[in-house]
XYZ file of C-alpha atoms in Angstrom:
145
model
C -117.226 -16.776 34.278
C -114.619 -19.351 35.588
C -113.241 -22.358 33.387
C -114.255 -25.708 34.989
C -113.309 -29.224 34.003
C -113.328 -32.711 34.942
C -111.085 -35.473 35.255
C -110.893 -39.258 35.289
C -108.643 -41.027 37.667
C -107.345 -44.129 35.267
C -106.945 -47.523 36.607
C -104.831 -49.745 34.005
C -106.000 -52.620 35.321
C -109.725 -52.047 34.886
C -111.467 -52.422 31.436
C -110.417 -48.956 29.658
C -114.104 -49.050 27.714
C -115.926 -49.105 30.869
C -114.114 -46.367 32.260
C -114.496 -44.408 28.897
C -117.986 -45.026 28.584
C -118.525 -43.944 32.439
C -116.627 -40.713 31.998
C -118.585 -39.734 28.881
C -121.896 -40.636 30.264
C -121.501 -38.836 33.637
C -119.533 -35.500 32.106
C -121.236 -33.094 30.192
C -118.702 -30.589 28.970
C -119.642 -27.109 27.594
C -118.102 -24.281 25.643
C -115.678 -22.678 27.785
C -114.860 -25.752 30.012
C -111.217 -27.478 30.368
C -110.955 -30.446 27.983
C -111.348 -33.913 29.718
C -108.214 -34.763 32.067
C -107.041 -38.365 32.097
C -104.964 -38.823 35.439
C -102.609 -41.790 35.146
C -100.191 -42.083 38.019
C -99.847 -45.873 38.909
C -99.374 -49.047 37.061
C -101.614 -51.209 39.333
C -99.663 -54.157 38.285
C -99.898 -53.675 34.617
C -97.036 -53.519 32.257
C -95.938 -49.786 31.091
C -96.442 -50.999 27.531
C -100.293 -52.508 28.152
C -101.127 -49.206 30.143
C -100.034 -47.225 27.187
C -101.883 -49.140 24.946
C -105.258 -48.983 26.961
C -104.735 -45.185 27.814
C -104.253 -44.537 24.196
C -107.628 -46.108 23.445
C -109.196 -44.116 26.359
C -107.927 -40.945 24.834
C -108.790 -41.809 21.391
C -112.535 -42.434 22.264
C -113.004 -39.407 24.712
C -111.463 -37.120 22.166
C -113.978 -38.487 19.460
C -116.802 -37.868 21.823
C -116.011 -34.419 23.153
C -113.987 -33.386 19.686
C -111.187 -31.917 21.648
C -107.757 -33.474 22.811
C -107.875 -34.484 26.448
C -105.138 -33.313 28.845
C -102.861 -36.053 30.460
C -102.291 -35.452 34.116
C -99.401 -37.119 35.988
C -96.569 -36.579 38.028
C -93.174 -35.921 36.631
C -91.603 -39.225 37.588
C -94.326 -41.475 36.370
C -94.860 -39.630 33.274
C -90.905 -39.825 32.571
C -90.668 -43.416 33.435
C -94.028 -44.840 31.679
C -95.183 -42.504 29.062
C -92.620 -40.371 27.405
C -92.571 -39.358 23.889
C -95.616 -41.365 22.722
C -97.898 -38.818 24.305
C -96.372 -35.742 23.452
C -99.218 -34.485 21.215
C -101.579 -34.307 24.163
C -101.186 -31.211 26.597
C -99.677 -32.201 29.815
C -100.584 -31.129 33.352
C -97.826 -32.420 35.356
C -97.323 -32.549 39.295
C -93.971 -32.028 40.386
C -93.665 -30.602 43.939
C -90.518 -29.183 45.401
C -89.120 -27.660 42.154
C -88.683 -23.697 42.174
C -88.685 -22.956 38.413
C -90.468 -25.646 36.442
C -91.116 -29.175 36.486
C -88.464 -31.708 35.381
C -90.076 -33.394 32.232
C -88.356 -33.708 28.988
C -91.188 -32.192 27.083
C -93.470 -28.832 27.019
C -96.178 -28.688 29.581
C -99.304 -27.064 29.733
C -100.077 -27.025 33.566
C -97.886 -27.458 36.431
C -99.190 -28.446 39.791
C -96.229 -27.554 41.989
C -97.882 -27.447 45.580
C -100.398 -29.441 47.499
C -100.442 -27.181 50.466
C -101.654 -23.949 49.447
C -104.129 -21.668 51.066
C -106.986 -19.495 49.569
C -109.262 -17.135 51.290
C -112.699 -18.779 51.826
C -111.484 -22.325 51.757
C -110.463 -24.184 54.983
C -108.571 -27.126 53.557
C -105.342 -27.065 51.768
C -105.581 -26.862 48.098
C -103.281 -27.771 45.131
C -101.512 -24.846 43.365
C -100.966 -24.909 39.588
C -99.693 -22.806 37.006
C -100.422 -22.451 33.459
C -97.365 -22.301 30.807
C -98.986 -19.262 28.619
C -100.961 -16.212 28.881
C -104.549 -15.519 28.647
C -104.883 -16.018 24.798
C -103.132 -19.441 25.040
C -105.518 -20.499 27.810
C -108.497 -19.628 25.927
C -107.400 -21.603 23.059
C -107.093 -24.586 25.119
C -110.810 -24.270 26.199
C -113.619 -26.191 24.474
C -115.116 -24.005 21.501
């Protein structure tokens, strides 16, 4: 009864086709799961323009495979500097710590990872804390149908 999902830590300096194929071959998503998540946090020596082109291709192929718009995960600074308006049609899961009210991004966000030092009963290690920007109805609409 708990929504689950999978993310891909994207490396812009590696072949996007191999990365997309690997994700699709390894991740079986079902009704009630979160959409696939593309985690993009570093350029790895690639220009921002080339990185944007390559992740656009990854997102397009992954969306076609799962029939749902993927979520982009990134930290606020990287997103603001390197992604911007070109990816506003994708849900955003933004990491931005040390903010009190909301992440500093110039667009709507879906999830906000606000802390990496959370404690949860039954888990010995520290965990990431996230909030969803909406209610239960909005959350259920996000899940795979």
